Short mmCIF file of C-alpha atoms in Angstrom, two decimals:
data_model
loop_
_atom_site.label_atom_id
_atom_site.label_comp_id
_atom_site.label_asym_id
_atom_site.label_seq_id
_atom_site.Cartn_x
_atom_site.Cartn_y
_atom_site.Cartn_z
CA UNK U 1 -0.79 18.83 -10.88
CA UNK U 2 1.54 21.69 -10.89
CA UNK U 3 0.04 25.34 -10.70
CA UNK U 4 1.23 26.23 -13.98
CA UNK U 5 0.07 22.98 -15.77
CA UNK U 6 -2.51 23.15 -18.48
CA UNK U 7 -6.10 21.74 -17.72
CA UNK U 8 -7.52 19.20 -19.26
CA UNK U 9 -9.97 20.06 -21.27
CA UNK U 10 -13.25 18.84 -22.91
CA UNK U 11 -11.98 18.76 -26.66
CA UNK U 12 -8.83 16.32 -25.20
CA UNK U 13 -10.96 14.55 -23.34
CA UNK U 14 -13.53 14.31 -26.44
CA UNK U 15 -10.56 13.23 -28.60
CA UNK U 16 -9.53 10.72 -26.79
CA UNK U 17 -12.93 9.05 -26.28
CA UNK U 18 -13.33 9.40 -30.14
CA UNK U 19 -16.79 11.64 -29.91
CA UNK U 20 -18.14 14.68 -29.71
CA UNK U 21 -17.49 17.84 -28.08
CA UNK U 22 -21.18 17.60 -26.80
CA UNK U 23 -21.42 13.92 -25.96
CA UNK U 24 -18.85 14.87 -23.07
CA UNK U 25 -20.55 17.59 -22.09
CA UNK U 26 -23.99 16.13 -21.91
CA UNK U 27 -21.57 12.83 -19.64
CA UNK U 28 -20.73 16.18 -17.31
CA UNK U 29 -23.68 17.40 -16.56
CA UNK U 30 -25.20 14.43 -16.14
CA UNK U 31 -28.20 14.72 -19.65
CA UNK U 32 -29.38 10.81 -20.06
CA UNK U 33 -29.09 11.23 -23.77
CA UNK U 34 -25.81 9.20 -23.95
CA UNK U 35 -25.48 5.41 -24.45
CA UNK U 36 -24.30 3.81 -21.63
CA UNK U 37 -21.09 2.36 -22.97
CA UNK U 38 -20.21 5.45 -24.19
CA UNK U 39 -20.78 7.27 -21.02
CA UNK U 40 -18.84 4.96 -18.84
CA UNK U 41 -16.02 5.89 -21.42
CA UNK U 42 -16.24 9.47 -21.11
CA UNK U 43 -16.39 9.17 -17.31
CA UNK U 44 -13.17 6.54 -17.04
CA UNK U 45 -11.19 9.52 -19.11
CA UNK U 46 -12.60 12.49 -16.91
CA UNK U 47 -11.32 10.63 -14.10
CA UNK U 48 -8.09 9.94 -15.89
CA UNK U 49 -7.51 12.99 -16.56
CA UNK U 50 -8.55 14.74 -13.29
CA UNK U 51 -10.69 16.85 -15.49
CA UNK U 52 -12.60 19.56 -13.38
CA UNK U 53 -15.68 21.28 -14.82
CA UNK U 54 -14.80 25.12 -14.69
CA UNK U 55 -17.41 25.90 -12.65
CA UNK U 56 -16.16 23.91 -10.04
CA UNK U 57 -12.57 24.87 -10.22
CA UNK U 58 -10.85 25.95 -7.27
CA UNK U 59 -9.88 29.64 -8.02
CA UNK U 60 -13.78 29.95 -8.63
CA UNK U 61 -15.68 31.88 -5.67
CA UNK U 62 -19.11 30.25 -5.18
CA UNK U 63 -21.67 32.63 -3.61
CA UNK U 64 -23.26 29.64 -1.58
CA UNK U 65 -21.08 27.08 -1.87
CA UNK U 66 -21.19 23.34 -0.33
CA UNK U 67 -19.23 21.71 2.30
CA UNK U 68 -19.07 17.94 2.62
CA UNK U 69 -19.03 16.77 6.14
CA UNK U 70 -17.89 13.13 6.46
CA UNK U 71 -18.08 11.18 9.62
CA UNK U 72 -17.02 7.30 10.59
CA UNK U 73 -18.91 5.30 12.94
CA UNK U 74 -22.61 5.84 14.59
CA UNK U 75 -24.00 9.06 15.27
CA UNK U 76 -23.42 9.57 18.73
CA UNK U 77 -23.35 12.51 21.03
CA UNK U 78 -19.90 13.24 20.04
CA UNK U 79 -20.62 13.83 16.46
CA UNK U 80 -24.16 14.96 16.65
CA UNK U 81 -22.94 17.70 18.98
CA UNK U 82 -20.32 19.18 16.59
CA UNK U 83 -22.42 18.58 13.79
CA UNK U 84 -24.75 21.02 15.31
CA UNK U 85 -21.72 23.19 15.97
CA UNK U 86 -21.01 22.57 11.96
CA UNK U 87 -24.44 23.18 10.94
CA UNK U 88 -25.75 26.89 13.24
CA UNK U 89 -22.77 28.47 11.44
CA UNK U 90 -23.24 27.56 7.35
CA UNK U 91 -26.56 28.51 8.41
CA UNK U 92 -24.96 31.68 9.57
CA UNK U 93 -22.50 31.97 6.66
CA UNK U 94 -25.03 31.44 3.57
CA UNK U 95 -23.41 28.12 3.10
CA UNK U 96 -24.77 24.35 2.62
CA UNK U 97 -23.80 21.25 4.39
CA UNK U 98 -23.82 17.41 3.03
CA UNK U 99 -23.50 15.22 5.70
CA UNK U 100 -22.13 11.66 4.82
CA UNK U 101 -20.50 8.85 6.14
CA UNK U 102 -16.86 8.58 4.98
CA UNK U 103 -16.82 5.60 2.08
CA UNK U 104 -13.66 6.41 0.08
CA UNK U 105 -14.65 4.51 -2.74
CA UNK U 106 -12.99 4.88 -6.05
CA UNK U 107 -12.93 8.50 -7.95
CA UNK U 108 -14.75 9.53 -4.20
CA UNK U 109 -13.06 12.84 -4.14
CA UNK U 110 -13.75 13.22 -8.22
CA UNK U 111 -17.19 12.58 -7.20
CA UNK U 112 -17.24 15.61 -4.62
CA UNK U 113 -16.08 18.21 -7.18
CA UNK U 114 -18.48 16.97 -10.31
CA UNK U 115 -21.41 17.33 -7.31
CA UNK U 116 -20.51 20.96 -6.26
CA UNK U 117 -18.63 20.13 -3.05
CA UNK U 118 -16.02 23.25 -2.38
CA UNK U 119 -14.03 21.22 0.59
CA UNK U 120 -14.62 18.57 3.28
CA UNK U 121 -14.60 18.37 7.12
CA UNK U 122 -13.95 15.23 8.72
CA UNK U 123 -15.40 13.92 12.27
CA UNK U 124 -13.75 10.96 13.88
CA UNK U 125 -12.33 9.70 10.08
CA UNK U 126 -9.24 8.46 9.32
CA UNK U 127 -7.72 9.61 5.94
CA UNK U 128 -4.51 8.15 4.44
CA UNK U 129 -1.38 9.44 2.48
CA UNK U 130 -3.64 8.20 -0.60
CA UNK U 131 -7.23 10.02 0.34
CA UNK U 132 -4.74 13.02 0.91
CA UNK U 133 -3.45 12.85 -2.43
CA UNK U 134 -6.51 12.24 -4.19
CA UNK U 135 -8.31 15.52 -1.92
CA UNK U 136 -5.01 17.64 -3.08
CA UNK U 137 -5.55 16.44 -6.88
CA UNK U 138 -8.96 17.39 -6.70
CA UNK U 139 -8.54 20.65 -5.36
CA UNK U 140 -10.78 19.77 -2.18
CA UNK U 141 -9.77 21.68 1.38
CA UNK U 142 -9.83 19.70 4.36
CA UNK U 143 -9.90 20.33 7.68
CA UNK U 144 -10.13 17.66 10.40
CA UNK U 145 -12.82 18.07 14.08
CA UNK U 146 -10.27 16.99 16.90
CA UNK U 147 -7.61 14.61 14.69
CA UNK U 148 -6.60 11.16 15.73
CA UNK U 149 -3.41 11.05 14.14
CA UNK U 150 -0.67 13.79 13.72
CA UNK U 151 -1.70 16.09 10.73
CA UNK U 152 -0.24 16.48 7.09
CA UNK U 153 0.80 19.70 6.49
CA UNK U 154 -1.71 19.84 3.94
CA UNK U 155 -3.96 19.25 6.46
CA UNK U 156 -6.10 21.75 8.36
CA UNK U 157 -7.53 20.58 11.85
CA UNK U 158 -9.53 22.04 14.89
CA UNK U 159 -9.37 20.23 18.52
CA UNK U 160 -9.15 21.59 21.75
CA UNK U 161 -6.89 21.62 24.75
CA UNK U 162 -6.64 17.98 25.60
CA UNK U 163 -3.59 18.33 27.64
CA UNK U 164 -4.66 21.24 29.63
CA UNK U 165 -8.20 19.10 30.49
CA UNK U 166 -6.35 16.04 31.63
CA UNK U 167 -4.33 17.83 33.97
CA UNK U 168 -7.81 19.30 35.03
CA UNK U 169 -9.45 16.00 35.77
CA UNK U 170 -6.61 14.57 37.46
CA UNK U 171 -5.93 17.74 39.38
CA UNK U 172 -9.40 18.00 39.99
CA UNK U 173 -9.44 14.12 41.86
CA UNK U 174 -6.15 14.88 43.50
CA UNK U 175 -7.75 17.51 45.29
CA UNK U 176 -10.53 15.21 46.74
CA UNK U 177 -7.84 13.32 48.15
CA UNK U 178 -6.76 10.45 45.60
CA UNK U 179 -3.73 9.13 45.07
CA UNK U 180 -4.72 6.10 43.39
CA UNK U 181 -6.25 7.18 40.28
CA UNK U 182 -6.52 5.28 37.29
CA UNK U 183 -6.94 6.09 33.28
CA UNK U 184 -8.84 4.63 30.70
CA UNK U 185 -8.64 6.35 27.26
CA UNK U 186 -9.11 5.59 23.29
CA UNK U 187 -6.75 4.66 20.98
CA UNK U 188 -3.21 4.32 22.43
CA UNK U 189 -1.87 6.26 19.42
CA UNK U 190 -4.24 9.29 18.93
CA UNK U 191 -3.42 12.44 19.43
CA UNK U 192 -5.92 13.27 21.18
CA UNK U 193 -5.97 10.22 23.78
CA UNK U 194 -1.94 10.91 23.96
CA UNK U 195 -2.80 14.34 25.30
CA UNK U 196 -5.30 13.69 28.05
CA UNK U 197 -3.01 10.79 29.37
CA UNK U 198 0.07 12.98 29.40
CA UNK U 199 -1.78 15.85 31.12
CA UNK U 200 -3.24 12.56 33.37
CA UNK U 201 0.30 11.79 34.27
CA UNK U 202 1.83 15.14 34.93
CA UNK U 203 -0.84 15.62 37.31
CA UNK U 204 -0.10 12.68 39.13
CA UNK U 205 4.11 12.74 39.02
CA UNK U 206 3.52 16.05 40.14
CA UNK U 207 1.66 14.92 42.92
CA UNK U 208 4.24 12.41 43.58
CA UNK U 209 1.15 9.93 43.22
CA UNK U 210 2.31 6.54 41.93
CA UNK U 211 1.19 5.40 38.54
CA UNK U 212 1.27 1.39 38.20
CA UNK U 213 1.55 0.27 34.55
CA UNK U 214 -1.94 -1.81 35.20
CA UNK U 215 -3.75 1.73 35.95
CA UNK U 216 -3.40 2.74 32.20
CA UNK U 217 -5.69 1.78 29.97
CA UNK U 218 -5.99 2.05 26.09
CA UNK U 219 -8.67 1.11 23.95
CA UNK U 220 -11.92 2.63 21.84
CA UNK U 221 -13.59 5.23 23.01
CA UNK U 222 -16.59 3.66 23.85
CA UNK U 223 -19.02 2.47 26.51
CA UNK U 224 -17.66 -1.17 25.76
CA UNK U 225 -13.80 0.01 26.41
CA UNK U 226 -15.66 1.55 30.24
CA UNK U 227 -17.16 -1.60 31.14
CA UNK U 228 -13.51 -3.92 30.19
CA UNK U 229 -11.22 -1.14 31.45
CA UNK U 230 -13.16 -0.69 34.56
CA UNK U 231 -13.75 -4.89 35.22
CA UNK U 232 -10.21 -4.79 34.91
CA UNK U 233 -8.79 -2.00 37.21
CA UNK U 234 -11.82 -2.97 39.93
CA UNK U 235 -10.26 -6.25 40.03
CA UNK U 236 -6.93 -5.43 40.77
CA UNK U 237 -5.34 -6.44 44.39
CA UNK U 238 -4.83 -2.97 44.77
CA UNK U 239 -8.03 -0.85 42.82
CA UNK U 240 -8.06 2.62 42.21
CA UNK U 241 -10.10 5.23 44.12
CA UNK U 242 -10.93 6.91 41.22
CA UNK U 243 -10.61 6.97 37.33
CA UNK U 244 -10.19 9.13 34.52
CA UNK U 245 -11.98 8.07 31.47
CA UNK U 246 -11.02 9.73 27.93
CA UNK U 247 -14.58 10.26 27.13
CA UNK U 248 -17.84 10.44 28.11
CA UNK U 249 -19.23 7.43 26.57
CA UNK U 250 -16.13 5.29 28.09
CA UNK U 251 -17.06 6.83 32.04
CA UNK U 252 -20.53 5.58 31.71
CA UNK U 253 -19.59 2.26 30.90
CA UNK U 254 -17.10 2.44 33.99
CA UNK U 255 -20.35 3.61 36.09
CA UNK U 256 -22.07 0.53 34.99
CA UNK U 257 -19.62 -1.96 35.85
CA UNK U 258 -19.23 -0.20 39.20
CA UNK U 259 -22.61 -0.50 39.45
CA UNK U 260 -22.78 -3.76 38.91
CA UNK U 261 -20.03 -4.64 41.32
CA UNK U 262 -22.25 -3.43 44.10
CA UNK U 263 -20.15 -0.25 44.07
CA UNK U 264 -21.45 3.26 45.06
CA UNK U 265 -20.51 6.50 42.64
CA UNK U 266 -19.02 8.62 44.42
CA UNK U 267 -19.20 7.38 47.24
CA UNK U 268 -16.47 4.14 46.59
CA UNK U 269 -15.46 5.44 43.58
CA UNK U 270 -14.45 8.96 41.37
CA UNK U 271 -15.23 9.19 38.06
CA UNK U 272 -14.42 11.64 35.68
CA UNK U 273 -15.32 12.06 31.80
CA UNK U 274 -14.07 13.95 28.86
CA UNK U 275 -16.53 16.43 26.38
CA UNK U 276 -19.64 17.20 28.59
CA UNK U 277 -21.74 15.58 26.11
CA UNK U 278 -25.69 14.79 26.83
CA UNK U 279 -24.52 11.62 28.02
CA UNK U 280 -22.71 13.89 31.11
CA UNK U 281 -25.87 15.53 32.07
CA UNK U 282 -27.63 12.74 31.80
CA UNK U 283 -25.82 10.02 33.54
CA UNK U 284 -26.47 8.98 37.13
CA UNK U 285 -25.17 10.52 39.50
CA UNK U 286 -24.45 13.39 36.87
CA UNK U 287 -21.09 13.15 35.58
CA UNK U 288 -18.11 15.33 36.22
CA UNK U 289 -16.38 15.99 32.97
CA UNK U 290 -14.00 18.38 30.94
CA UNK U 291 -15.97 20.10 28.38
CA UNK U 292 -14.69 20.33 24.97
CA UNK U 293 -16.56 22.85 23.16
CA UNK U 294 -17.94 20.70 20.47
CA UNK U 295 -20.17 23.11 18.71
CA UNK U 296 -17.23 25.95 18.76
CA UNK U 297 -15.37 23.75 17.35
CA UNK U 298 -18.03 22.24 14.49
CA UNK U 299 -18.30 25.97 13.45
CA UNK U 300 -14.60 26.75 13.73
CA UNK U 301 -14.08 24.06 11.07
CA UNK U 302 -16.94 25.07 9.25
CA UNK U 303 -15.32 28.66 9.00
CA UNK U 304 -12.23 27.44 8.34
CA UNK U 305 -13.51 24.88 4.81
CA UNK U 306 -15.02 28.62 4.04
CA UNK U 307 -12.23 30.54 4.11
CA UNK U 308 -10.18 27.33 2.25
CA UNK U 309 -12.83 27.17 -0.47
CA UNK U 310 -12.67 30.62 -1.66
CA UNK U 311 -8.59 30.48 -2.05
CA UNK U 312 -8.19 32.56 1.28
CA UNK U 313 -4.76 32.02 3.22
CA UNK U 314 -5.11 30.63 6.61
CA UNK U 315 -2.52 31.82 8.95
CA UNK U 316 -2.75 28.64 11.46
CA UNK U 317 -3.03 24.57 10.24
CA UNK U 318 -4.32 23.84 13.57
CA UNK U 319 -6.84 25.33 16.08
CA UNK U 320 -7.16 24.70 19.64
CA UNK U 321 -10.34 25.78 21.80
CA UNK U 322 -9.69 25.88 25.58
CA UNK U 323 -11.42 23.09 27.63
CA UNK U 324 -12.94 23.47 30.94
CA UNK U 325 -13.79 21.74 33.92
CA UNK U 326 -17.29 21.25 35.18
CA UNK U 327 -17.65 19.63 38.56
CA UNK U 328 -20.90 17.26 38.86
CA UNK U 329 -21.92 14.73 41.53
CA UNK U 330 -19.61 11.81 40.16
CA UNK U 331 -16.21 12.45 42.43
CA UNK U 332 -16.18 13.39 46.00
CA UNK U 333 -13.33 12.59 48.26
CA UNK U 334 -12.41 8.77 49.08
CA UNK U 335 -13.43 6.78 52.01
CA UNK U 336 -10.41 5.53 54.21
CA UNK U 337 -11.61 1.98 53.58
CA UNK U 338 -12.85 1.83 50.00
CA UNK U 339 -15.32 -1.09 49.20
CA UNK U 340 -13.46 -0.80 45.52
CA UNK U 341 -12.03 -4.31 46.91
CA UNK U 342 -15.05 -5.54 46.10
#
């Protein structure tokens, strides 16, 4: 809909369902009074028409208003983390958070406007030129928790330094003394993964460490992508010393499999993870890992839908929080015979 364009309103919409004035209204705000084929008519034309109750519109400014957070998948420490991130600051801000899973169904971004929501942030979702549209018709701000894809420009997002971290890790396992050091990451075409792998290989070409094609992994990131990636590189004539995984979740599962190969961590083999999650400071031996500041980042986004909702001009379509290293008991230098042969 162009700016100018006139709304829809609930005499056309009333017209064209061939009732009342106050049969559609009573179908908007949801009063039971209305026979049910008459209501599923009324609805069908609201969504039609892209009608938006004025309340609701986007040039309104909603004292408290209501973010929809959408995530895909379980909730694991990833998400919970930066939903805690997401959550501390509406607290902060007055404002109120729906949590869902992502569904897309028909009318799904209709259905967030006629509930109250104001705009959506998405964690570890995928949204298409269509969801895009639909979000834009709507009138619904989105910003996107560390993005898996390159952005739209309509498209708001928050991640971190991913580049600057996998040159970290790898720099970090070069200085132990590795030269063969392996990577196992997510999804070969996320931005994300893309990032830590690049910063992964600068590290090493600037080493002048080799980097076989076999000691590059893509996949999920999760524990099941550790325990393939790491059967894999562990079985190689020539195994790596150490190895890089994209996440958290994907170095456990490359413990385990050492593990289970009779191997020692550190001892016969580095590992290093991605987000200092729980999982991190949990893990045995504690695992070193770049930390992403999740919960930054969950109320960055948070800030961000805010400032979206109430017609406010954001300056920047993308922000980036700086990662860090934090050393744990996971790497240590390599042993001049490794048992990695094993």
């Amino acid at each position: 809909m162009r700016p100018n364009a006139r709304r829809t309103t609930l005499a056309d919409i009333a017209q064209a369902a061939g009732v009342s004035v106050a049969t559609v209204s009573k179908v908007v705000n949801g009063r039971g009074d209305v026979a049910p084929h008459t209501r599923s008519r009324v609805q069908e034309l609201l969504h039609q028409h892209d009608y938006l109750a004025p309340v609701f519109r986007h040039t309104e400014v909603v004292e408290s208003p209501t973010i929809e957070v959408q995530f895909k998948g379980g909730l694991k420490s990833y998400v919970a983390e930066t939903l805690e991130g997401i959550i501390d600051s509406a607290a902060e801000s007055g404002a109120s958070v729906v949590i869902s899973k992502a569904s897309h169904a028909p009318h799904w971004a209709r259905d967030l406007v006629s509930a109250g929501r104001r705009a959506v942030i998405a964690v570890t979702s995928v949204y298409t030129t269509a969801h895009l549209n639909e979000l834009a018709r709507s009138g619904l701000p989105l910003v996107v928790l560390d993005p898996l894809h390159l952005p739209d420009s309509r498209v708001h997002s928050v991640g971190s330094t991913n580049f600057v971290g996998g040159l970290a890790a790898t720099r970090h396992l070069l200085s132990l003394g590795h030269r063969r050091v392996a990577y196992i990451g997510g999804p070969a075409m996320a931005v994300c993964n893309q990032a830590r792998m690049h910063g992964y290989r600068a590290a090493m070409e600037a080493a002048g460490a080799q980097v076989p094609d076999a000691y590059v992994r893509p996949g999920e990131f999760t524990y099941e992508t550790g325990l393939l990636g790491a059967t894999a590189l562990l079985g190689l004539q020539e195994p790596p010393t150490a190895i890089f995984a994209g996440n958290d979740e994907i170095a456990i599962g490359v413990i385990e499999t050492a593990r289970a190969r009779g191997l020692r961590i550190p001892e016969d083999l580095s590992v290093v993870g991605f987000d200092d999650t729980s999982l991190a400071q949990m893990a045995s031996p504690p695992l070193t890992t770049v930390r992403q500041p999740l919960r930054e980042m969950g109320g960055a986004a948070l800030r961000t839908a805010l400032r979206l909702a109430n017609g406010e001009k954001v300056e920047s379509h993308h922000i980036e929080l700086a990662t860090e290293l934090v050393v744990r008991a996971s790497t240590a230098p390599p042993r001049e015979e490794t048992s990695a042969r094993r």
